[in-house]
Every structure is written in C-alpha cells, then in structure tokens.
Amino acid sequence: MGEPSFMIRVPGSTANLGPGFDSIGLAVNRYLELIVTPGNKWSFTGQGELQDLPPLENNLIYQVAQKVARQHGHLLPPCHVAMRSTIPLAKGLGSSAAAIVAAIELANQVLEIGLTQQQKLRLAALIEGHPDNVSASLFGGLVIGSHCQEWTDVVRCAAPSVEMVLMVPNHQLLTKQARNILPDDLPFNEAVKASSISNVLVAALLNNDWQTAGKMMRRDLFHHPYRTRLIPELASILQSQDRFPAYGAALSGAGPSIIWFCPLGESQHLAQLLAEQYPHYSFEQLKPDPHGVVVDKASICSF
C-alpha cells in the first residue's frame, strides 16, 4: 500500500427494533472513522470513544483484518491506524459491528482483494454471529436479514423518514451478558405469536407505518421480557410510550440504551420531555444513515 492514506467511515446501528430480533438493523449517524497509512509496524491511536485502546492481541480491528488476510492467502503489511468514534461503546449502537466492518474494509483496501458487498456481509455476519448490525453498517439504511452457518441473506431498504432519540444510561451492558439471559427455546405457540408480531413489524416498516411499527415494538416476545431482569426500568419505560410524542421505543440492540422513534423534526422536543422524566439518563438525537461504509481515497486525510 502506498501513499496517500485513505479513510474508512462506518456508521453505527440500532438493531432488533423490538421483535425483529437478530434480523432487523438501521444505520444511524454516529461513526467510526479510520485513517490508514503504511507503517513500519502496526500501531493504533484513538480519539473520542477510543482513547483507551487494547493491545493488538485484543484489538478487534487488528484481529479481524488479519483473519481476512489469512483467509485470502495474504500477509497484511503493517499500518498505522488513527481512529476516532462517536459510537458509544457497549451501549447498544453496534460499536463492535462497526469495528468488524471497518476491519474487513481495511484488509480489502490494503490488499486490493476486491471483495464484493455480499462477501463482506458474509464475513462480517460469521464473525459477529448475526446480520443486523453489520449489514446496517455495511449497506446503510434499513436492513432485514437471515443468517446461519449455511447462508447470509439481507434485503436493504431505503432509510426511513424518521428521527430517533437514544436514552443512554451511565452503565454498560456487554452483549454476552444480555444474550445469556435469553432462553434456549420458546414453546411453539409462543414462537408463532412472536413471529407474527415480527412479521407485522416488517410490513409496517416497509409501508412507513410507524404507528403500527411502534405497537409491534411494545409487543415483542423474543427478548424484551427477559432483558428486563438486567434493565429494571425497561418495562415501565416501554409502557410509558403513549405519554410522549413518539411512535414507539425499544431496546437498542442488546441494550442498555433505549431508542425512541419519532416524526421528522420532533426529536429535540422528545428528548427534552424524556430528560425531564428520566434525568439520570443522557440523550442523543439520531437520524438514519443512508450510505453505509464509505472509503475516501481522494481527500487529504487527517483528524
């Protein structure tokens, strides 16, 4: 890889939207950015949410990039990677998924592998274990996907006409902990009911019917009922939806943040009302990101 350096920008994402568990994702306008330049040895520097970086053996971006290189029969030359991020860590906005997508793109660009979008998606979903966050970060907009060891299929939809408010608590919740609280099985009748709710959510989203989508978020049976054990306020917050000028609310990914969906132009008002009711949370106004991962080779790259 020669000069000049290049920049990779990857959006964060919110996933599930209630009953769309491990399937539905939406890219949001919070970003992980990498500036990659040739180096004599591997080094990473961070700004924003990434000021405290782990050693290389625990660095997700480094490990994933090396894995992609090995899988394609290459050695990845050393690089200096300057990073900054506005995606909060372990708060339910897909920080690890964004890192995985960035790492795959880093290897793709440095080694000129020429990966297709489908190949990137497959790699990312196999590493992450589910397609919702990684596909949103990769493609942008709203994504609906299915993933297992045999396949990964995702349908990308246009970014919806909606704004969001993220309720952020002052504590983190690791995805592993949030997943361990979920049951291994659902009774058949419960699974049918949960699936029908998810189906209506998808139909509502595709028709931009956010009133119905909000109702389906509230009825989720796949993960909200179980994760209330880790987030005690979740049930009461979700039950309070009708008191606010919003379509609905759901855990953002595995949590602990809660994401509210509202009409265009209403996020500031909604955030103010929520802050009055829940002063121990912080609030961020979000919009959908329509682009997904972007690589910039043309401009001079610096933070």
mmCIF file with all atom_site columns, C-alpha atoms in Angstrom, residues 1-155:
data_model
loop_
_atom_site.group_PDB
_atom_site.id
_atom_site.type_symbol
_atom_site.label_atom_id
_atom_site.label_alt_id
_atom_site.label_comp_id
_atom_site.label_asym_id
_atom_site.label_entity_id
_atom_site.label_seq_id
_atom_site.pdbx_PDB_ins_code
_atom_site.Cartn_x
_atom_site.Cartn_y
_atom_site.Cartn_z
_atom_site.occupancy
_atom_site.B_iso_or_equiv
_atom_site.pdbx_formal_charge
_atom_site.auth_seq_id
_atom_site.auth_comp_id
_atom_site.auth_asym_id
_atom_site.auth_atom_id
_atom_site.pdbx_PDB_model_num
ATOM 1   C CA . MET A 1 1   ? 0.000   0.000   0.000  1.00 0.00 ? 1   MET A CA 1
ATOM 2   C CA . GLY A 1 2   ? 1.427   3.382   -0.980 1.00 0.00 ? 2   GLY A CA 1
ATOM 3   C CA . GLU A 1 3   ? 0.611   6.945   -0.156 1.00 0.00 ? 3   GLU A CA 1
ATOM 4   C CA . PRO A 1 4   ? -1.720  8.702   0.166  1.00 0.00 ? 4   PRO A CA 1
ATOM 5   C CA . SER A 1 5   ? -3.541  7.309   3.146  1.00 0.00 ? 5   SER A CA 1
ATOM 6   C CA . PHE A 1 6   ? -7.222  6.528   2.975  1.00 0.00 ? 6   PHE A CA 1
ATOM 7   C CA . MET A 1 7   ? -10.148 6.946   5.316  1.00 0.00 ? 7   MET A CA 1
ATOM 8   C CA . ILE A 1 8   ? -12.842 4.417   6.185  1.00 0.00 ? 8   ILE A CA 1
ATOM 9   C CA . ARG A 1 9   ? -16.058 5.712   7.744  1.00 0.00 ? 9   ARG A CA 1
ATOM 10  C CA . VAL A 1 10  ? -18.573 3.240   9.169  1.00 0.00 ? 10  VAL A CA 1
ATOM 11  C CA . PRO A 1 11  ? -21.939 4.164   10.714 1.00 0.00 ? 11  PRO A CA 1
ATOM 12  C CA . GLY A 1 12  ? -23.209 2.741   13.950 1.00 0.00 ? 12  GLY A CA 1
ATOM 13  C CA . SER A 1 13  ? -26.547 0.988   14.048 1.00 0.00 ? 13  SER A CA 1
ATOM 14  C CA . THR A 1 14  ? -29.544 0.134   16.132 1.00 0.00 ? 14  THR A CA 1
ATOM 15  C CA . ALA A 1 15  ? -30.845 -3.397  15.886 1.00 0.00 ? 15  ALA A CA 1
ATOM 16  C CA . ASN A 1 16  ? -33.910 -5.517  16.585 1.00 0.00 ? 16  ASN A CA 1
ATOM 17  C CA . LEU A 1 17  ? -36.436 -2.658  16.819 1.00 0.00 ? 17  LEU A CA 1
ATOM 18  C CA . GLY A 1 18  ? -38.264 -4.886  19.271 1.00 0.00 ? 18  GLY A CA 1
ATOM 19  C CA . PRO A 1 19  ? -39.415 -8.148  17.682 1.00 0.00 ? 19  PRO A CA 1
ATOM 20  C CA . GLY A 1 20  ? -37.022 -8.052  14.705 1.00 0.00 ? 20  GLY A CA 1
ATOM 21  C CA . PHE A 1 21  ? -34.549 -9.957  16.851 1.00 0.00 ? 21  PHE A CA 1
ATOM 22  C CA . ASP A 1 22  ? -31.149 -10.673 15.232 1.00 0.00 ? 22  ASP A CA 1
ATOM 23  C CA . SER A 1 23  ? -32.675 -9.730  11.873 1.00 0.00 ? 23  SER A CA 1
ATOM 24  C CA . ILE A 1 24  ? -33.540 -6.013  11.545 1.00 0.00 ? 24  ILE A CA 1
ATOM 25  C CA . GLY A 1 25  ? -30.996 -3.214  11.672 1.00 0.00 ? 25  GLY A CA 1
ATOM 26  C CA . LEU A 1 26  ? -30.947 0.511   10.973 1.00 0.00 ? 26  LEU A CA 1
ATOM 27  C CA . ALA A 1 27  ? -27.781 2.535   10.333 1.00 0.00 ? 27  ALA A CA 1
ATOM 28  C CA . VAL A 1 28  ? -27.513 5.748   12.361 1.00 0.00 ? 28  VAL A CA 1
ATOM 29  C CA . ASN A 1 29  ? -25.442 8.910   12.089 1.00 0.00 ? 29  ASN A CA 1
ATOM 30  C CA . ARG A 1 30  ? -22.779 8.018   14.630 1.00 0.00 ? 30  ARG A CA 1
ATOM 31  C CA . TYR A 1 31  ? -19.485 6.974   13.095 1.00 0.00 ? 31  TYR A CA 1
ATOM 32  C CA . LEU A 1 32  ? -16.282 5.026   13.487 1.00 0.00 ? 32  LEU A CA 1
ATOM 33  C CA . GLU A 1 33  ? -13.556 6.572   11.327 1.00 0.00 ? 33  GLU A CA 1
ATOM 34  C CA . LEU A 1 34  ? -10.165 5.091   10.468 1.00 0.00 ? 34  LEU A CA 1
ATOM 35  C CA . ILE A 1 35  ? -7.256  6.760   8.696  1.00 0.00 ? 35  ILE A CA 1
ATOM 36  C CA . VAL A 1 36  ? -4.927  4.047   7.415  1.00 0.00 ? 36  VAL A CA 1
ATOM 37  C CA . THR A 1 37  ? -1.338  4.750   6.354  1.00 0.00 ? 37  THR A CA 1
ATOM 38  C CA . PRO A 1 38  ? 1.663   2.472   5.693  1.00 0.00 ? 38  PRO A CA 1
ATOM 39  C CA . GLY A 1 39  ? 3.876   1.849   8.708  1.00 0.00 ? 39  GLY A CA 1
ATOM 40  C CA . ASN A 1 40  ? 6.997   0.024   9.834  1.00 0.00 ? 40  ASN A CA 1
ATOM 41  C CA . LYS A 1 41  ? 4.974   -1.772  12.484 1.00 0.00 ? 41  LYS A CA 1
ATOM 42  C CA . TRP A 1 42  ? 1.335   -1.986  13.480 1.00 0.00 ? 42  TRP A CA 1
ATOM 43  C CA . SER A 1 43  ? 0.102   0.876   15.628 1.00 0.00 ? 43  SER A CA 1
ATOM 44  C CA . PHE A 1 44  ? -3.287  2.259   16.605 1.00 0.00 ? 44  PHE A CA 1
ATOM 45  C CA . THR A 1 45  ? -4.217  5.621   18.076 1.00 0.00 ? 45  THR A CA 1
ATOM 46  C CA . GLY A 1 46  ? -7.677  6.653   19.202 1.00 0.00 ? 46  GLY A CA 1
ATOM 47  C CA . GLN A 1 47  ? -9.848  9.686   19.840 1.00 0.00 ? 47  GLN A CA 1
ATOM 48  C CA . GLY A 1 48  ? -13.369 10.157  21.149 1.00 0.00 ? 48  GLY A CA 1
ATOM 49  C CA . GLU A 1 49  ? -14.773 6.879   22.445 1.00 0.00 ? 49  GLU A CA 1
ATOM 50  C CA . LEU A 1 50  ? -11.483 5.120   21.589 1.00 0.00 ? 50  LEU A CA 1
ATOM 51  C CA . GLN A 1 51  ? -8.946  6.850   23.826 1.00 0.00 ? 51  GLN A CA 1
ATOM 52  C CA . ASP A 1 52  ? -8.151  3.667   25.790 1.00 0.00 ? 52  ASP A CA 1
ATOM 53  C CA . LEU A 1 53  ? -7.103  1.069   23.214 1.00 0.00 ? 53  LEU A CA 1
ATOM 54  C CA . PRO A 1 54  ? -6.383  -2.608  23.956 1.00 0.00 ? 54  PRO A CA 1
ATOM 55  C CA . PRO A 1 55  ? -3.129  -4.324  22.923 1.00 0.00 ? 55  PRO A CA 1
ATOM 56  C CA . LEU A 1 56  ? -3.000  -5.860  19.442 1.00 0.00 ? 56  LEU A CA 1
ATOM 57  C CA . GLU A 1 57  ? -3.925  -9.331  20.671 1.00 0.00 ? 57  GLU A CA 1
ATOM 58  C CA . ASN A 1 58  ? -7.213  -7.900  21.959 1.00 0.00 ? 58  ASN A CA 1
ATOM 59  C CA . ASN A 1 59  ? -7.764  -5.306  19.232 1.00 0.00 ? 59  ASN A CA 1
ATOM 60  C CA . LEU A 1 60  ? -10.859 -6.359  17.285 1.00 0.00 ? 60  LEU A CA 1
ATOM 61  C CA . ILE A 1 61  ? -9.999  -4.363  14.170 1.00 0.00 ? 61  ILE A CA 1
ATOM 62  C CA . TYR A 1 62  ? -6.470  -5.765  14.009 1.00 0.00 ? 62  TYR A CA 1
ATOM 63  C CA . GLN A 1 63  ? -7.593  -9.340  14.633 1.00 0.00 ? 63  GLN A CA 1
ATOM 64  C CA . VAL A 1 64  ? -10.405 -9.269  12.057 1.00 0.00 ? 64  VAL A CA 1
ATOM 65  C CA . ALA A 1 65  ? -8.224  -7.623  9.403  1.00 0.00 ? 65  ALA A CA 1
ATOM 66  C CA . GLN A 1 66  ? -5.542  -10.273 9.911  1.00 0.00 ? 66  GLN A CA 1
ATOM 67  C CA . LYS A 1 67  ? -8.155  -13.026 9.725  1.00 0.00 ? 67  LYS A CA 1
ATOM 68  C CA . VAL A 1 68  ? -9.489  -11.722 6.408  1.00 0.00 ? 68  VAL A CA 1
ATOM 69  C CA . ALA A 1 69  ? -5.945  -11.538 5.035  1.00 0.00 ? 69  ALA A CA 1
ATOM 70  C CA . ARG A 1 70  ? -5.173  -15.131 6.064  1.00 0.00 ? 70  ARG A CA 1
ATOM 71  C CA . GLN A 1 71  ? -8.421  -16.429 4.605  1.00 0.00 ? 71  GLN A CA 1
ATOM 72  C CA . HIS A 1 72  ? -7.433  -14.965 1.243  1.00 0.00 ? 72  HIS A CA 1
ATOM 73  C CA . GLY A 1 73  ? -3.849  -16.183 1.361  1.00 0.00 ? 73  GLY A CA 1
ATOM 74  C CA . HIS A 1 74  ? -2.199  -12.849 2.076  1.00 0.00 ? 74  HIS A CA 1
ATOM 75  C CA . LEU A 1 75  ? 0.063   -11.284 4.665  1.00 0.00 ? 75  LEU A CA 1
ATOM 76  C CA . LEU A 1 76  ? -1.227  -7.913  5.796  1.00 0.00 ? 76  LEU A CA 1
ATOM 77  C CA . PRO A 1 77  ? 1.579   -5.330  5.790  1.00 0.00 ? 77  PRO A CA 1
ATOM 78  C CA . PRO A 1 78  ? 1.933   -3.125  8.875  1.00 0.00 ? 78  PRO A CA 1
ATOM 79  C CA . CYS A 1 79  ? -0.141  0.028   9.013  1.00 0.00 ? 79  CYS A CA 1
ATOM 80  C CA . HIS A 1 80  ? -0.689  2.949   11.300 1.00 0.00 ? 80  HIS A CA 1
ATOM 81  C CA . VAL A 1 81  ? -4.393  3.284   12.034 1.00 0.00 ? 81  VAL A CA 1
ATOM 82  C CA . ALA A 1 82  ? -5.685  6.526   13.530 1.00 0.00 ? 82  ALA A CA 1
ATOM 83  C CA . MET A 1 83  ? -9.220  6.134   14.823 1.00 0.00 ? 83  MET A CA 1
ATOM 84  C CA . ARG A 1 84  ? -11.983 8.233   16.246 1.00 0.00 ? 84  ARG A CA 1
ATOM 85  C CA . SER A 1 85  ? -15.536 7.299   17.073 1.00 0.00 ? 85  SER A CA 1
ATOM 86  C CA . THR A 1 86  ? -18.792 8.870   18.132 1.00 0.00 ? 86  THR A CA 1
ATOM 87  C CA . ILE A 1 87  ? -20.371 5.430   18.645 1.00 0.00 ? 87  ILE A CA 1
ATOM 88  C CA . PRO A 1 88  ? -20.670 4.790   22.395 1.00 0.00 ? 88  PRO A CA 1
ATOM 89  C CA . LEU A 1 89  ? -19.086 1.509   23.491 1.00 0.00 ? 89  LEU A CA 1
ATOM 90  C CA . ALA A 1 90  ? -21.281 -1.304  24.836 1.00 0.00 ? 90  ALA A CA 1
ATOM 91  C CA . LYS A 1 91  ? -24.379 0.910   24.807 1.00 0.00 ? 91  LYS A CA 1
ATOM 92  C CA . GLY A 1 92  ? -26.378 -0.776  22.017 1.00 0.00 ? 92  GLY A CA 1
ATOM 93  C CA . LEU A 1 93  ? -25.309 1.166   18.906 1.00 0.00 ? 93  LEU A CA 1
ATOM 94  C CA . GLY A 1 94  ? -23.311 -1.554  17.187 1.00 0.00 ? 94  GLY A CA 1
ATOM 95  C CA . SER A 1 95  ? -19.779 -0.496  18.111 1.00 0.00 ? 95  SER A CA 1
ATOM 96  C CA . SER A 1 96  ? -18.348 -3.996  17.627 1.00 0.00 ? 96  SER A CA 1
ATOM 97  C CA . ALA A 1 97  ? -20.209 -4.466  14.338 1.00 0.00 ? 97  ALA A CA 1
ATOM 98  C CA . ALA A 1 98  ? -18.822 -1.179  13.030 1.00 0.00 ? 98  ALA A CA 1
ATOM 99  C CA . ALA A 1 99  ? -15.321 -2.294  14.018 1.00 0.00 ? 99  ALA A CA 1
ATOM 100 C CA . ILE A 1 100 ? -15.762 -5.599  12.169 1.00 0.00 ? 100 ILE A CA 1
ATOM 101 C CA . VAL A 1 101 ? -16.995 -3.872  9.005  1.00 0.00 ? 101 VAL A CA 1
ATOM 102 C CA . ALA A 1 102 ? -14.108 -1.387  9.213  1.00 0.00 ? 102 ALA A CA 1
ATOM 103 C CA . ALA A 1 103 ? -11.559 -4.175  9.643  1.00 0.00 ? 103 ALA A CA 1
ATOM 104 C CA . ILE A 1 104 ? -12.856 -6.102  6.638  1.00 0.00 ? 104 ILE A CA 1
ATOM 105 C CA . GLU A 1 105 ? -12.702 -2.957  4.529  1.00 0.00 ? 105 GLU A CA 1
ATOM 106 C CA . LEU A 1 106 ? -9.195  -2.200  5.788  1.00 0.00 ? 106 LEU A CA 1
ATOM 107 C CA . ALA A 1 107 ? -7.929  -5.597  4.615  1.00 0.00 ? 107 ALA A CA 1
ATOM 108 C CA . ASN A 1 108 ? -9.874  -5.280  1.374  1.00 0.00 ? 108 ASN A CA 1
ATOM 109 C CA . GLN A 1 109 ? -8.324  -1.909  0.560  1.00 0.00 ? 109 GLN A CA 1
ATOM 110 C CA . VAL A 1 110 ? -4.749  -2.599  1.665  1.00 0.00 ? 110 VAL A CA 1
ATOM 111 C CA . LEU A 1 111 ? -4.531  -5.963  -0.106 1.00 0.00 ? 111 LEU A CA 1
ATOM 112 C CA . GLU A 1 112 ? -6.763  -4.977  -3.046 1.00 0.00 ? 112 GLU A CA 1
ATOM 113 C CA . ILE A 1 113 ? -8.724  -8.204  -2.653 1.00 0.00 ? 113 ILE A CA 1
ATOM 114 C CA . GLY A 1 114 ? -11.778 -6.855  -4.457 1.00 0.00 ? 114 GLY A CA 1
ATOM 115 C CA . LEU A 1 115 ? -14.375 -8.265  -2.078 1.00 0.00 ? 115 LEU A CA 1
ATOM 116 C CA . THR A 1 116 ? -17.985 -7.897  -3.186 1.00 0.00 ? 116 THR A CA 1
ATOM 117 C CA . GLN A 1 117 ? -20.574 -6.459  -0.828 1.00 0.00 ? 117 GLN A CA 1
ATOM 118 C CA . GLN A 1 118 ? -22.044 -9.946  -0.378 1.00 0.00 ? 118 GLN A CA 1
ATOM 119 C CA . GLN A 1 119 ? -18.632 -11.361 0.518  1.00 0.00 ? 119 GLN A CA 1
ATOM 120 C CA . LYS A 1 120 ? -18.077 -8.584  3.049  1.00 0.00 ? 120 LYS A CA 1
ATOM 121 C CA . LEU A 1 121 ? -21.511 -9.249  4.515  1.00 0.00 ? 121 LEU A CA 1
ATOM 122 C CA . ARG A 1 122 ? -20.887 -12.972 4.826  1.00 0.00 ? 122 ARG A CA 1
ATOM 123 C CA . LEU A 1 123 ? -17.530 -12.461 6.517  1.00 0.00 ? 123 LEU A CA 1
ATOM 124 C CA . ALA A 1 124 ? -18.948 -9.894  8.926  1.00 0.00 ? 124 ALA A CA 1
ATOM 125 C CA . ALA A 1 125 ? -22.021 -11.945 9.839  1.00 0.00 ? 125 ALA A CA 1
ATOM 126 C CA . LEU A 1 126 ? -19.954 -15.065 10.519 1.00 0.00 ? 126 LEU A CA 1
ATOM 127 C CA . ILE A 1 127 ? -17.692 -13.091 12.842 1.00 0.00 ? 127 ILE A CA 1
ATOM 128 C CA . GLU A 1 128 ? -20.494 -11.181 14.591 1.00 0.00 ? 128 GLU A CA 1
ATOM 129 C CA . GLY A 1 129 ? -22.896 -14.133 14.669 1.00 0.00 ? 129 GLY A CA 1
ATOM 130 C CA . HIS A 1 130 ? -25.930 -12.235 13.366 1.00 0.00 ? 130 HIS A CA 1
ATOM 131 C CA . PRO A 1 131 ? -26.500 -9.954  10.368 1.00 0.00 ? 131 PRO A CA 1
ATOM 132 C CA . ASP A 1 132 ? -28.494 -6.989  11.685 1.00 0.00 ? 132 ASP A CA 1
ATOM 133 C CA . ASN A 1 133 ? -25.827 -4.564  12.915 1.00 0.00 ? 133 ASN A CA 1
ATOM 134 C CA . VAL A 1 134 ? -23.093 -5.487  10.449 1.00 0.00 ? 134 VAL A CA 1
ATOM 135 C CA . SER A 1 135 ? -25.372 -5.262  7.417  1.00 0.00 ? 135 SER A CA 1
ATOM 136 C CA . ALA A 1 136 ? -26.713 -1.878  8.538  1.00 0.00 ? 136 ALA A CA 1
ATOM 137 C CA . SER A 1 137 ? -23.148 -0.596  8.939  1.00 0.00 ? 137 SER A CA 1
ATOM 138 C CA . LEU A 1 138 ? -22.154 -2.065  5.578  1.00 0.00 ? 138 LEU A CA 1
ATOM 139 C CA . PHE A 1 139 ? -25.131 -1.003  3.449  1.00 0.00 ? 139 PHE A CA 1
ATOM 140 C CA . GLY A 1 140 ? -26.727 1.887   5.348  1.00 0.00 ? 140 GLY A CA 1
ATOM 141 C CA . GLY A 1 141 ? -30.465 2.419   5.646  1.00 0.00 ? 141 GLY A CA 1
ATOM 142 C CA . LEU A 1 142 ? -32.846 -0.235  6.959  1.00 0.00 ? 142 LEU A CA 1
ATOM 143 C CA . VAL A 1 143 ? -31.836 -3.878  6.572  1.00 0.00 ? 143 VAL A CA 1
ATOM 144 C CA . ILE A 1 144 ? -33.693 -7.127  7.157  1.00 0.00 ? 144 ILE A CA 1
ATOM 145 C CA . GLY A 1 145 ? -31.671 -10.311 7.164  1.00 0.00 ? 145 GLY A CA 1
ATOM 146 C CA . SER A 1 146 ? -31.385 -14.017 7.856  1.00 0.00 ? 146 SER A CA 1
ATOM 147 C CA . HIS A 1 147 ? -28.164 -15.737 8.867  1.00 0.00 ? 147 HIS A CA 1
ATOM 148 C CA . CYS A 1 148 ? -26.879 -19.177 9.797  1.00 0.00 ? 148 CYS A CA 1
ATOM 149 C CA . GLN A 1 149 ? -23.729 -21.199 9.128  1.00 0.00 ? 149 GLN A CA 1
ATOM 150 C CA . GLU A 1 150 ? -25.011 -22.094 5.653  1.00 0.00 ? 150 GLU A CA 1
ATOM 151 C CA . TRP A 1 151 ? -26.145 -18.684 4.392  1.00 0.00 ? 151 TRP A CA 1
ATOM 152 C CA . THR A 1 152 ? -26.456 -14.961 4.963  1.00 0.00 ? 152 THR A CA 1
ATOM 153 C CA . ASP A 1 153 ? -29.193 -13.106 3.094  1.00 0.00 ? 153 ASP A CA 1
ATOM 154 C CA . VAL A 1 154 ? -30.061 -9.456  3.615  1.00 0.00 ? 154 VAL A CA 1
ATOM 155 C CA . VAL A 1 155 ? -32.563 -7.140  1.952  1.00 0.00 ? 155 VAL A CA 1
#
